[in-house]
mmCIF file of C-alpha atoms in Angstrom:
data_model
loop_
_atom_site.group_PDB
_atom_site.id
_atom_site.type_symbol
_atom_site.label_atom_id
_atom_site.label_comp_id
_atom_site.label_asym_id
_atom_site.label_seq_id
_atom_site.Cartn_x
_atom_site.Cartn_y
_atom_site.Cartn_z
ATOM 1 C CA MET A 23 -152.869 54.539 -50.151
ATOM 2 C CA PRO A 24 -155.318 54.720 -47.230
ATOM 3 C CA GLY A 25 -153.867 54.862 -43.739
ATOM 4 C CA ALA A 26 -150.425 55.614 -42.391
ATOM 5 C CA ASP A 27 -148.944 52.159 -42.953
ATOM 6 C CA ILE A 28 -149.596 48.884 -44.747
ATOM 7 C CA SER A 29 -149.341 45.146 -44.074
ATOM 8 C CA ALA A 30 -147.351 42.670 -46.161
ATOM 9 C CA ASP A 31 -150.613 41.375 -47.681
ATOM 10 C CA GLY A 32 -151.655 44.932 -48.490
ATOM 11 C CA ALA A 33 -148.290 45.589 -50.132
ATOM 12 C CA ALA A 34 -148.621 42.392 -52.158
ATOM 13 C CA SER A 35 -152.058 43.487 -53.334
ATOM 14 C CA LEU A 36 -150.746 46.934 -54.202
ATOM 15 C CA ALA A 37 -148.009 45.330 -56.309
ATOM 16 C CA GLY A 38 -150.258 42.629 -57.751
ATOM 17 C CA LEU A 39 -147.887 39.900 -56.564
ATOM 18 C CA PRO A 40 -148.674 36.833 -54.435
ATOM 19 C CA ASP A 41 -145.759 37.372 -52.010
ATOM 20 C CA VAL A 42 -143.532 40.401 -51.436
ATOM 21 C CA THR A 43 -141.728 39.271 -48.290
ATOM 22 C CA ALA A 44 -138.268 39.348 -49.887
ATOM 23 C CA LEU A 45 -138.967 42.650 -51.634
ATOM 24 C CA LEU A 46 -140.106 44.298 -48.408
ATOM 25 C CA ALA A 47 -136.973 43.072 -46.623
ATOM 26 C CA GLU A 48 -134.785 44.465 -49.409
ATOM 27 C CA LEU A 49 -136.498 47.865 -49.402
ATOM 28 C CA THR A 50 -136.410 48.064 -45.610
ATOM 29 C CA GLY A 51 -132.731 47.164 -45.602
ATOM 30 C CA ALA A 52 -132.070 49.949 -48.114
ATOM 31 C CA ASN A 53 -133.956 52.434 -45.875
ATOM 32 C CA LEU A 54 -136.558 53.008 -48.571
ATOM 33 C CA LEU A 55 -139.234 51.593 -46.288
ATOM 34 C CA ASP A 56 -139.674 51.778 -42.521
ATOM 35 C CA GLU A 57 -141.152 49.032 -40.330
ATOM 36 C CA PRO A 58 -142.479 50.991 -37.320
ATOM 37 C CA SER A 59 -144.041 47.838 -35.853
ATOM 38 C CA PRO A 60 -143.641 44.174 -36.849
ATOM 39 C CA GLY A 61 -145.345 43.508 -40.171
ATOM 40 C CA ARG A 62 -146.369 47.140 -40.779
ATOM 41 C CA PHE A 63 -144.574 49.170 -43.437
ATOM 42 C CA THR A 64 -144.481 52.818 -44.412
ATOM 43 C CA CYS A 65 -142.322 55.272 -46.352
ATOM 44 C CA HIS A 66 -141.652 59.003 -46.423
ATOM 45 C CA ASP A 67 -144.290 61.141 -48.140
ATOM 46 C CA LEU A 68 -141.721 62.459 -50.633
ATOM 47 C CA LEU A 69 -140.823 58.921 -51.669
ATOM 48 C CA ARG A 70 -144.473 58.025 -51.990
ATOM 49 C CA ASP A 71 -145.066 61.081 -54.209
ATOM 50 C CA TYR A 72 -142.037 60.201 -56.343
ATOM 51 C CA ALA A 73 -143.293 56.652 -56.844
ATOM 52 C CA ALA A 74 -146.677 58.034 -57.911
ATOM 53 C CA GLU A 75 -144.981 60.261 -60.506
ATOM 54 C CA LEU A 76 -143.218 57.243 -62.021
ATOM 55 C CA SER A 77 -146.447 55.292 -62.499
ATOM 56 C CA GLN A 78 -149.270 55.758 -64.984
ATOM 57 C CA GLU A 79 -152.704 56.874 -63.816
ATOM 58 C CA THR A 80 -154.220 53.575 -64.953
ATOM 59 C CA GLU A 81 -151.579 51.623 -63.020
ATOM 60 C CA ARG A 82 -152.270 53.635 -59.889
ATOM 61 C CA ALA A 83 -156.026 53.106 -60.182
ATOM 62 C CA GLN A 84 -155.588 49.361 -60.665
ATOM 63 C CA ALA A 85 -153.183 49.115 -57.734
ATOM 64 C CA GLN A 86 -155.531 51.030 -55.455
ATOM 65 C CA HIS A 87 -158.470 48.856 -56.514
ATOM 66 C CA ARG A 88 -156.492 45.703 -55.661
ATOM 67 C CA LEU A 89 -155.506 47.153 -52.274
ATOM 68 C CA LEU A 90 -159.059 48.190 -51.420
ATOM 69 C CA ASP A 91 -160.375 44.788 -52.529
ATOM 70 C CA HIS A 92 -157.792 43.197 -50.228
ATOM 71 C CA LEU A 93 -159.082 45.281 -47.326
ATOM 72 C CA ALA A 94 -162.756 44.756 -48.165
ATOM 73 C CA PHE A 95 -162.689 41.000 -48.773
ATOM 74 C CA THR A 96 -160.197 40.179 -46.037
ATOM 75 C CA GLY A 97 -162.356 42.301 -43.738
ATOM 76 C CA VAL A 98 -165.371 40.140 -44.598
ATOM 77 C CA GLU A 99 -163.397 36.963 -43.802
ATOM 78 C CA MET A 100 -162.270 38.410 -40.468
ATOM 79 C CA ALA A 101 -165.754 39.634 -39.540
ATOM 80 C CA VAL A 102 -167.309 36.229 -40.290
ATOM 81 C CA ALA A 103 -164.640 34.506 -38.175
ATOM 82 C CA MET A 104 -165.242 36.964 -35.331
ATOM 83 C CA THR A 105 -169.056 36.671 -35.396
ATOM 84 C CA GLN A 106 -169.947 33.329 -36.931
ATOM 85 C CA SER A 107 -173.681 34.033 -36.875
ATOM 86 C CA ARG A 108 -173.337 36.812 -39.461
ATOM 87 C CA ARG A 109 -174.553 36.121 -42.969
ATOM 88 C CA ARG A 110 -171.831 36.685 -45.541
ATOM 89 C CA PRO A 111 -172.675 39.493 -48.019
ATOM 90 C CA ASP A 112 -173.770 38.321 -51.445
ATOM 91 C CA THR A 113 -171.305 39.983 -53.818
ATOM 92 C CA THR A 114 -168.814 39.274 -56.570
ATOM 93 C CA GLY A 115 -165.263 38.344 -55.613
ATOM 94 C CA PRO A 116 -162.080 40.419 -55.560
ATOM 95 C CA VAL A 117 -160.121 41.398 -58.650
ATOM 96 C CA GLU A 118 -157.126 39.313 -59.697
ATOM 97 C CA GLY A 119 -154.029 40.160 -57.684
ATOM 98 C CA ALA A 120 -155.855 41.153 -54.487
ATOM 99 C CA VAL A 121 -154.633 39.009 -51.594
ATOM 100 C CA VAL A 122 -157.454 37.778 -49.362
ATOM 101 C CA ARG A 123 -156.457 36.276 -46.025
ATOM 102 C CA THR A 124 -158.595 33.857 -44.019
ATOM 103 C CA PRO A 125 -157.874 33.892 -40.264
ATOM 104 C CA ALA A 126 -156.799 30.781 -38.406
ATOM 105 C CA SER A 127 -158.748 31.749 -35.288
ATOM 106 C CA HIS A 128 -161.327 34.060 -33.739
ATOM 107 C CA ASP A 129 -158.555 35.940 -31.915
ATOM 108 C CA GLU A 130 -156.569 36.501 -35.119
ATOM 109 C CA ALA A 131 -159.701 37.934 -36.750
ATOM 110 C CA ILE A 132 -160.208 40.454 -33.946
ATOM 111 C CA ARG A 133 -156.520 41.445 -33.973
ATOM 112 C CA TRP A 134 -156.593 42.061 -37.740
ATOM 113 C CA LEU A 135 -159.730 44.193 -37.565
ATOM 114 C CA VAL A 136 -158.450 46.239 -34.613
ATOM 115 C CA THR A 137 -155.036 46.749 -36.252
ATOM 116 C CA GLU A 138 -156.514 47.720 -39.624
ATOM 117 C CA HIS A 139 -159.316 49.819 -38.126
ATOM 118 C CA PRO A 140 -157.752 53.235 -38.994
ATOM 119 C CA THR A 141 -156.819 52.056 -42.498
ATOM 120 C CA LEU A 142 -160.280 50.620 -43.090
ATOM 121 C CA MET A 143 -161.936 53.868 -42.015
ATOM 122 C CA ALA A 144 -159.745 55.825 -44.449
ATOM 123 C CA ALA A 145 -160.371 53.291 -47.227
ATOM 124 C CA MET A 146 -164.138 53.737 -46.990
ATOM 125 C CA ARG A 147 -163.795 57.260 -48.418
ATOM 126 C CA GLN A 148 -161.628 56.074 -51.325
ATOM 127 C CA GLY A 149 -163.385 52.908 -52.462
ATOM 128 C CA THR A 150 -166.099 52.046 -54.922
ATOM 129 C CA PRO A 151 -169.619 51.766 -53.471
ATOM 130 C CA ALA A 152 -169.235 47.975 -53.245
ATOM 131 C CA GLN A 153 -165.892 48.246 -51.432
ATOM 132 C CA THR A 154 -167.236 50.896 -49.064
ATOM 133 C CA TRP A 155 -170.251 48.749 -48.212
ATOM 134 C CA LEU A 156 -168.153 45.635 -47.544
ATOM 135 C CA ILE A 157 -165.685 47.511 -45.352
ATOM 136 C CA GLY A 158 -168.531 49.063 -43.358
ATOM 137 C CA TRP A 159 -170.074 45.608 -42.981
ATOM 138 C CA SER A 160 -166.743 44.257 -41.742
ATOM 139 C CA LEU A 161 -166.311 47.009 -39.142
ATOM 140 C CA ALA A 162 -169.808 46.953 -37.649
ATOM 141 C CA ASP A 163 -169.319 44.354 -34.922
ATOM 142 C CA VAL A 164 -165.715 45.024 -33.945
ATOM 143 C CA LEU A 165 -166.228 48.783 -33.494
ATOM 144 C CA ASP A 166 -169.253 48.073 -31.320
ATOM 145 C CA ARG A 167 -167.322 45.598 -29.171
ATOM 146 C CA ILE A 168 -164.319 47.848 -28.569
ATOM 147 C CA GLY A 169 -166.478 50.918 -27.941
ATOM 148 C CA HIS A 170 -165.473 53.098 -30.909
ATOM 149 C CA TYR A 171 -169.013 54.341 -31.335
ATOM 150 C CA GLN A 172 -168.296 57.491 -33.343
ATOM 151 C CA ASP A 173 -166.371 55.474 -35.932
ATOM 152 C CA LEU A 174 -169.175 52.908 -35.874
ATOM 153 C CA LEU A 175 -171.628 55.675 -36.729
ATOM 154 C CA THR A 176 -169.429 57.152 -39.471
ATOM 155 C CA SER A 177 -168.719 53.773 -41.066
ATOM 156 C CA GLN A 178 -172.396 52.816 -41.197
ATOM 157 C CA GLN A 179 -173.425 56.215 -42.583
ATOM 158 C CA LEU A 180 -170.906 55.756 -45.396
ATOM 159 C CA ALA A 181 -172.087 52.188 -45.963
ATOM 160 C CA VAL A 182 -175.732 53.296 -46.185
ATOM 161 C CA GLU A 183 -174.786 55.935 -48.770
ATOM 162 C CA ALA A 184 -172.910 53.297 -50.782
ATOM 163 C CA LEU A 185 -175.816 50.841 -50.681
ATOM 164 C CA GLU A 186 -178.263 53.498 -51.824
ATOM 165 C CA ARG A 187 -176.073 53.946 -54.908
ATOM 166 C CA LEU A 188 -175.898 50.166 -55.417
ATOM 167 C CA ASP A 189 -179.680 49.683 -54.994
ATOM 168 C CA ARG A 190 -179.317 46.614 -52.765
ATOM 169 C CA PRO A 191 -182.372 46.505 -50.451
ATOM 170 C CA HIS A 192 -181.254 43.529 -48.339
ATOM 171 C CA GLY A 193 -177.810 44.954 -47.655
ATOM 172 C CA LEU A 194 -179.372 48.358 -46.989
ATOM 173 C CA ALA A 195 -181.782 46.970 -44.406
ATOM 174 C CA ARG A 196 -178.995 45.163 -42.530
ATOM 175 C CA THR A 197 -176.798 48.262 -42.583
ATOM 176 C CA LEU A 198 -179.640 50.477 -41.348
ATOM 177 C CA ILE A 199 -179.847 48.173 -38.326
ATOM 178 C CA ASN A 200 -176.147 48.761 -37.704
ATOM 179 C CA LEU A 201 -176.686 52.498 -38.164
ATOM 180 C CA GLY A 202 -179.545 52.448 -35.672
ATOM 181 C CA ARG A 203 -177.360 50.572 -33.207
ATOM 182 C CA ALA A 204 -174.585 53.176 -33.614
ATOM 183 C CA HIS A 205 -176.971 56.059 -32.958
ATOM 184 C CA GLY A 206 -178.308 54.175 -29.948
ATOM 185 C CA ARG A 207 -174.820 53.694 -28.476
ATOM 186 C CA LEU A 208 -174.371 57.470 -28.695
ATOM 187 C CA ASN A 209 -177.773 58.051 -27.026
ATOM 188 C CA GLN A 210 -179.151 59.574 -30.220
ATOM 189 C CA LEU A 211 -182.453 57.802 -29.742
ATOM 190 C CA THR A 212 -184.543 59.748 -32.267
ATOM 191 C CA GLU A 213 -182.024 59.072 -35.041
ATOM 192 C CA SER A 214 -181.718 55.435 -33.963
ATOM 193 C CA THR A 215 -185.468 54.891 -34.092
ATOM 194 C CA ARG A 216 -185.653 56.591 -37.499
ATOM 195 C CA ALA A 217 -182.961 54.283 -38.939
ATOM 196 C CA LEU A 218 -184.604 51.159 -37.516
ATOM 197 C CA GLU A 219 -188.068 52.125 -38.737
ATOM 198 C CA ARG A 220 -186.628 52.674 -42.203
ATOM 199 C CA ALA A 221 -184.957 49.239 -41.987
ATOM 200 C CA LEU A 222 -188.353 47.723 -41.141
ATOM 201 C CA GLU A 223 -189.833 49.304 -44.276
ATOM 202 C CA VAL A 224 -186.956 48.197 -46.533
ATOM 203 C CA ALA A 225 -187.160 44.640 -45.140
ATOM 204 C CA ALA A 226 -190.923 44.317 -45.618
ATOM 205 C CA ASP A 227 -190.482 40.970 -47.422
ATOM 206 C CA ASP A 228 -187.678 39.670 -45.194
ATOM 207 C CA PRO A 229 -188.988 38.220 -41.878
ATOM 208 C CA ALA A 230 -185.484 37.418 -40.557
ATOM 209 C CA THR A 231 -184.322 41.004 -40.952
ATOM 210 C CA GLN A 232 -187.616 42.312 -39.543
ATOM 211 C CA ALA A 233 -186.979 40.216 -36.437
ATOM 212 C CA ASP A 234 -183.523 41.750 -36.033
ATOM 213 C CA VAL A 235 -185.059 45.216 -36.299
ATOM 214 C CA LEU A 236 -187.625 44.388 -33.612
ATOM 215 C CA VAL A 237 -184.900 43.203 -31.220
ATOM 216 C CA ASN A 238 -183.022 46.453 -31.731
ATOM 217 C CA LEU A 239 -186.175 48.532 -31.247
ATOM 218 C CA ALA A 240 -186.730 46.709 -27.961
ATOM 219 C CA MET A 241 -183.269 47.741 -26.781
ATOM 220 C CA LEU A 242 -184.168 51.410 -27.317
ATOM 221 C CA CYS A 243 -187.256 51.321 -25.105
ATOM 222 C CA PRO A 244 -186.807 53.382 -21.907
ATOM 223 C CA ASP A 245 -187.589 51.861 -18.510
ATOM 224 C CA ASP A 246 -191.175 53.116 -18.556
ATOM 225 C CA GLN A 247 -191.767 51.245 -21.839
ATOM 226 C CA THR A 248 -190.420 47.845 -20.786
ATOM 227 C CA HIS A 249 -193.731 46.151 -21.629
ATOM 228 C CA GLN A 250 -193.417 47.509 -25.176
ATOM 229 C CA ALA A 251 -189.874 46.083 -25.312
ATOM 230 C CA ILE A 252 -191.257 42.681 -24.304
ATOM 231 C CA GLU A 253 -193.863 42.881 -27.070
ATOM 232 C CA TYR A 254 -191.213 43.729 -29.695
ATOM 233 C CA THR A 255 -189.037 40.847 -28.511
ATOM 234 C CA ARG A 256 -191.883 38.314 -28.468
ATOM 235 C CA ARG A 257 -192.748 39.248 -32.041
ATOM 236 C CA ALA A 258 -189.102 38.814 -32.994
ATOM 237 C CA LEU A 259 -188.915 35.433 -31.256
ATOM 238 C CA ALA A 260 -191.940 34.186 -33.201
ATOM 239 C CA LEU A 261 -190.328 35.218 -36.497
ATOM 240 C CA TYR A 262 -187.045 33.549 -35.545
ATOM 241 C CA GLU A 263 -188.862 30.353 -34.607
ATOM 242 C CA GLU A 264 -190.740 30.337 -37.924
ATOM 243 C CA SER A 265 -187.485 30.633 -39.869
ATOM 244 C CA GLY A 266 -185.525 28.209 -37.664
ATOM 245 C CA ASN A 267 -182.952 30.888 -36.775
ATOM 246 C CA ILE A 268 -181.301 29.460 -33.634
ATOM 247 C CA TYR A 269 -179.038 32.467 -33.062
ATOM 248 C CA GLY A 270 -181.996 34.823 -33.336
ATOM 249 C CA GLN A 271 -184.053 32.718 -30.939
ATOM 250 C CA ALA A 272 -181.240 32.741 -28.368
ATOM 251 C CA ASN A 273 -180.811 36.492 -28.723
ATOM 252 C CA ALA A 274 -184.545 37.136 -28.307
ATOM 253 C CA LEU A 275 -184.724 34.841 -25.274
ATOM 254 C CA ASN A 276 -181.841 36.767 -23.725
ATOM 255 C CA GLY A 277 -183.784 39.954 -24.403
ATOM 256 C CA LEU A 278 -186.872 38.577 -22.668
ATOM 257 C CA SER A 279 -184.755 37.496 -19.708
ATOM 258 C CA TRP A 280 -183.292 41.007 -19.483
ATOM 259 C CA THR A 281 -186.633 42.835 -19.770
ATOM 260 C CA HIS A 282 -188.426 40.648 -17.228
ATOM 261 C CA GLY A 283 -185.455 41.134 -14.913
ATOM 262 C CA LYS A 284 -185.863 44.917 -15.248
ATOM 263 C CA LEU A 285 -189.471 44.513 -14.078
ATOM 264 C CA GLY A 286 -188.327 42.497 -11.052
ATOM 265 C CA GLU A 287 -190.006 39.350 -12.406
ATOM 266 C CA ALA A 288 -187.396 36.813 -11.348
ATOM 267 C CA GLU A 289 -189.082 33.574 -12.409
ATOM 268 C CA PRO A 290 -189.671 34.431 -16.102
ATOM 269 C CA ALA A 291 -186.272 36.188 -16.258
ATOM 270 C CA LEU A 292 -184.490 33.036 -15.103
ATOM 271 C CA ALA A 293 -186.671 30.736 -17.233
ATOM 272 C CA TYR A 294 -186.046 32.681 -20.440
ATOM 273 C CA GLY A 295 -182.354 32.920 -19.575
ATOM 274 C CA GLU A 296 -182.068 29.164 -19.095
ATOM 275 C CA ARG A 297 -183.721 28.551 -22.472
ATOM 276 C CA ALA A 298 -181.312 31.019 -24.061
ATOM 277 C CA MET A 299 -178.307 29.380 -22.388
ATOM 278 C CA VAL A 300 -179.133 25.994 -23.901
ATOM 279 C CA LEU A 301 -179.098 27.527 -27.390
ATOM 280 C CA TRP A 302 -175.960 29.618 -26.788
ATOM 281 C CA GLN A 303 -174.107 26.516 -25.602
ATOM 282 C CA GLN A 304 -175.359 24.642 -28.658
ATOM 283 C CA LEU A 305 -173.916 27.448 -30.806
ATOM 284 C CA ASP A 306 -170.711 27.682 -28.693
ATOM 285 C CA HIS A 307 -171.281 31.433 -28.499
ATOM 286 C CA PRO A 308 -169.324 32.960 -25.578
ATOM 287 C CA LEU A 309 -170.855 36.438 -25.739
ATOM 288 C CA GLY A 310 -174.403 35.116 -25.757
ATOM 289 C CA GLN A 311 -173.616 32.854 -22.810
ATOM 290 C CA GLY A 312 -172.008 35.814 -21.053
ATOM 291 C CA GLU A 313 -175.125 37.937 -21.491
ATOM 292 C CA ALA A 314 -177.272 35.109 -20.103
ATOM 293 C CA TRP A 315 -175.045 34.938 -17.002
ATOM 294 C CA ASP A 316 -175.224 38.742 -16.814
ATOM 295 C CA ASN A 317 -179.023 38.546 -16.658
ATOM 296 C CA PHE A 318 -178.875 35.817 -14.008
ATOM 297 C CA ALA A 319 -176.547 37.997 -11.929
ATOM 298 C CA THR A 320 -178.940 40.940 -12.043
ATOM 299 C CA VAL A 321 -181.794 38.750 -10.804
ATOM 300 C CA HIS A 322 -179.634 37.351 -7.978
ATOM 301 C CA LEU A 323 -178.599 40.867 -6.926
ATOM 302 C CA VAL A 324 -182.205 42.072 -6.809
ATOM 303 C CA ARG A 325 -183.083 39.013 -4.713
ATOM 304 C CA GLY A 326 -180.296 39.861 -2.288
ATOM 305 C CA ASP A 327 -178.243 36.755 -3.083
ATOM 306 C CA HIS A 328 -174.946 38.621 -3.387
ATOM 307 C CA ALA A 329 -172.749 35.524 -3.521
ATOM 308 C CA ALA A 330 -174.716 34.116 -6.467
ATOM 309 C CA ALA A 331 -174.566 37.501 -8.208
ATOM 310 C CA VAL A 332 -170.783 37.613 -7.789
ATOM 311 C CA ARG A 333 -170.433 34.096 -9.206
ATOM 312 C CA ALA A 334 -172.667 34.883 -12.179
ATOM 313 C CA TRP A 335 -170.923 38.152 -13.081
ATOM 314 C CA SER A 336 -167.534 36.469 -12.695
ATOM 315 C CA LYS A 337 -168.671 33.821 -15.188
ATOM 316 C CA ALA A 338 -170.003 36.518 -17.534
ATOM 317 C CA ILE A 339 -166.658 38.340 -17.412
ATOM 318 C CA GLU A 340 -164.778 35.162 -18.284
ATOM 319 C CA LEU A 341 -166.994 34.689 -21.340
ATOM 320 C CA TYR A 342 -166.825 38.351 -22.404
ATOM 321 C CA GLU A 343 -163.033 38.188 -22.298
ATOM 322 C CA ARG A 344 -163.116 35.038 -24.423
ATOM 323 C CA GLY A 345 -165.457 36.727 -26.888
ATOM 324 C CA GLY A 346 -163.416 39.934 -27.042
ATOM 325 C CA ASP A 347 -166.176 42.408 -26.084
ATOM 326 C CA ARG A 348 -164.513 45.250 -24.186
ATOM 327 C CA MET A 349 -167.712 47.164 -23.418
ATOM 328 C CA LEU A 350 -169.685 44.224 -22.022
ATOM 329 C CA ASN A 351 -166.605 43.288 -20.014
ATOM 330 C CA ALA A 352 -166.354 46.812 -18.595
ATOM 331 C CA GLN A 353 -170.037 46.945 -17.693
ATOM 332 C CA ALA A 354 -169.860 43.522 -16.019
ATOM 333 C CA HIS A 355 -166.855 44.587 -13.936
ATOM 334 C CA ASP A 356 -168.794 47.684 -12.839
ATOM 335 C CA GLN A 357 -171.756 45.538 -11.779
ATOM 336 C CA LEU A 358 -169.486 42.962 -10.149
ATOM 337 C CA GLY A 359 -168.128 45.791 -8.018
ATOM 338 C CA ASP A 360 -171.700 46.688 -7.039
ATOM 339 C CA ALA A 361 -172.355 43.091 -5.981
ATOM 340 C CA HIS A 362 -169.176 42.955 -3.903
ATOM 341 C CA ALA A 363 -170.060 46.288 -2.283
ATOM 342 C CA ALA A 364 -173.558 45.068 -1.433
ATOM 343 C CA ALA A 365 -171.978 42.016 0.210
ATOM 344 C CA GLY A 366 -169.657 44.248 2.256
ATOM 345 C CA ALA A 367 -166.507 43.163 0.373
ATOM 346 C CA ALA A 368 -164.998 46.647 -0.077
ATOM 347 C CA GLU A 369 -161.584 45.548 -1.348
ATOM 348 C CA GLU A 370 -163.035 43.236 -3.991
ATOM 349 C CA ALA A 371 -165.468 45.966 -5.049
ATOM 350 C CA GLN A 372 -162.645 48.436 -5.600
ATOM 351 C CA LEU A 373 -160.642 45.916 -7.640
ATOM 352 C CA ALA A 374 -163.633 45.295 -9.925
ATOM 353 C CA TRP A 375 -164.420 49.002 -10.302
ATOM 354 C CA ARG A 376 -160.788 49.867 -11.078
ATOM 355 C CA LYS A 377 -160.779 47.246 -13.826
ATOM 356 C CA ALA A 378 -164.004 48.726 -15.181
ATOM 357 C CA VAL A 379 -162.391 52.182 -15.251
ATOM 358 C CA GLU A 380 -159.404 50.772 -17.159
ATOM 359 C CA LEU A 381 -161.640 49.115 -19.761
ATOM 360 C CA PHE A 382 -163.932 52.126 -20.204
ATOM 361 C CA ARG A 383 -160.962 54.463 -20.569
ATOM 362 C CA ALA A 384 -159.458 52.203 -23.240
ATOM 363 C CA ALA A 385 -162.657 52.804 -25.215
ATOM 364 C CA ASP A 386 -162.702 56.568 -24.482
ATOM 365 C CA GLN A 387 -165.903 56.167 -22.459
ATOM 366 C CA PRO A 388 -166.795 58.257 -19.365
ATOM 367 C CA VAL A 389 -165.846 56.809 -15.986
ATOM 368 C CA GLY A 390 -167.115 59.483 -13.584
ATOM 369 C CA HIS A 391 -169.922 57.291 -12.232
ATOM 370 C CA ILE A 392 -167.431 54.576 -11.245
ATOM 371 C CA GLN A 393 -164.911 57.004 -9.806
ATOM 372 C CA ARG A 394 -167.639 58.386 -7.542
ATOM 373 C CA LYS A 395 -168.288 54.868 -6.253
ATOM 374 C CA LEU A 396 -164.587 54.322 -5.654
ATOM 375 C CA GLN A 397 -164.373 57.598 -3.726
ATOM 376 C CA ALA A 398 -167.453 56.797 -1.648
ATOM 377 C CA GLU A 399 -166.088 53.358 -0.780
ATOM 378 C CA ARG A 400 -162.763 54.847 0.351
ATOM 379 C CA GLU A 401 -164.544 57.336 2.588
#
């Protein structure tokens, strides 16, 4: 069994039964199972070993396959609910007896993925290639949003290996994008570029995936290559427009807003951002809207309109919290503090920076740059 504990749905899948609520209560009452947190069950290693001895090898293999299918296919359902723009993987369904849960809300999806994150990581090393791929696919967005970049990298490396065994070019191209993103988050720019260039080759006959690769390549461009980033993003936008991909168009327009803002070109930055905002609102996409407000805030700060920058970053933070992206939230709080400081509002700046420190620490990210600002403001 992967992980230290198991959910009721996981236990039902392990047993091949639709519902084990009463059985779990009976075993917990008899002290054969522990419930260290509500809805999570575990047992002593000796008891687990004894149970394994009583079962046949075929039974154990079937039980594990059901459990891993539960994790893989429930993970897909949760990931789709968390990021509705994602295209569901084309694959066969779970085996009989595997319980697959569909979340009732976006928040439930995030909670499930965060709770099961350690179990899912362990399961990737025990599953079939198809299960490993699906679990890696399920983890890609949530690990990025909560800042677990090393696990993001590991999960996508394992998923790439699985897809190479499955010979699935489309899935491989999408996963190479995720791998490139993971390397990029860890500032491994050479490895990131290599993964994205390979994705571009694999997706030679897939314009939509090529566009996604171009957007990610644009994000890797250093400040002295911002014009190259704009060229990548314009090419991506054209491909998205040809295919009618509204999400892709909004994402590319956000990218153009961001890059023009980096060059100090306020008018195109705001114009592209406004076009993106219309599409994000049409899609009811809080994170995309938040990034558009983030770009607006940067332009306002450069212009010296500190009050407008504060309002825009405050709006971005509200949307990032709604969308559940810890890292964007942390970065926006850091920048909100900068805007308050520029306006001479020292107390508000410190409050924003302290919140940024809290969020970055929760993701095991460095906070020294913010602590230096806090110290300087106190002095």
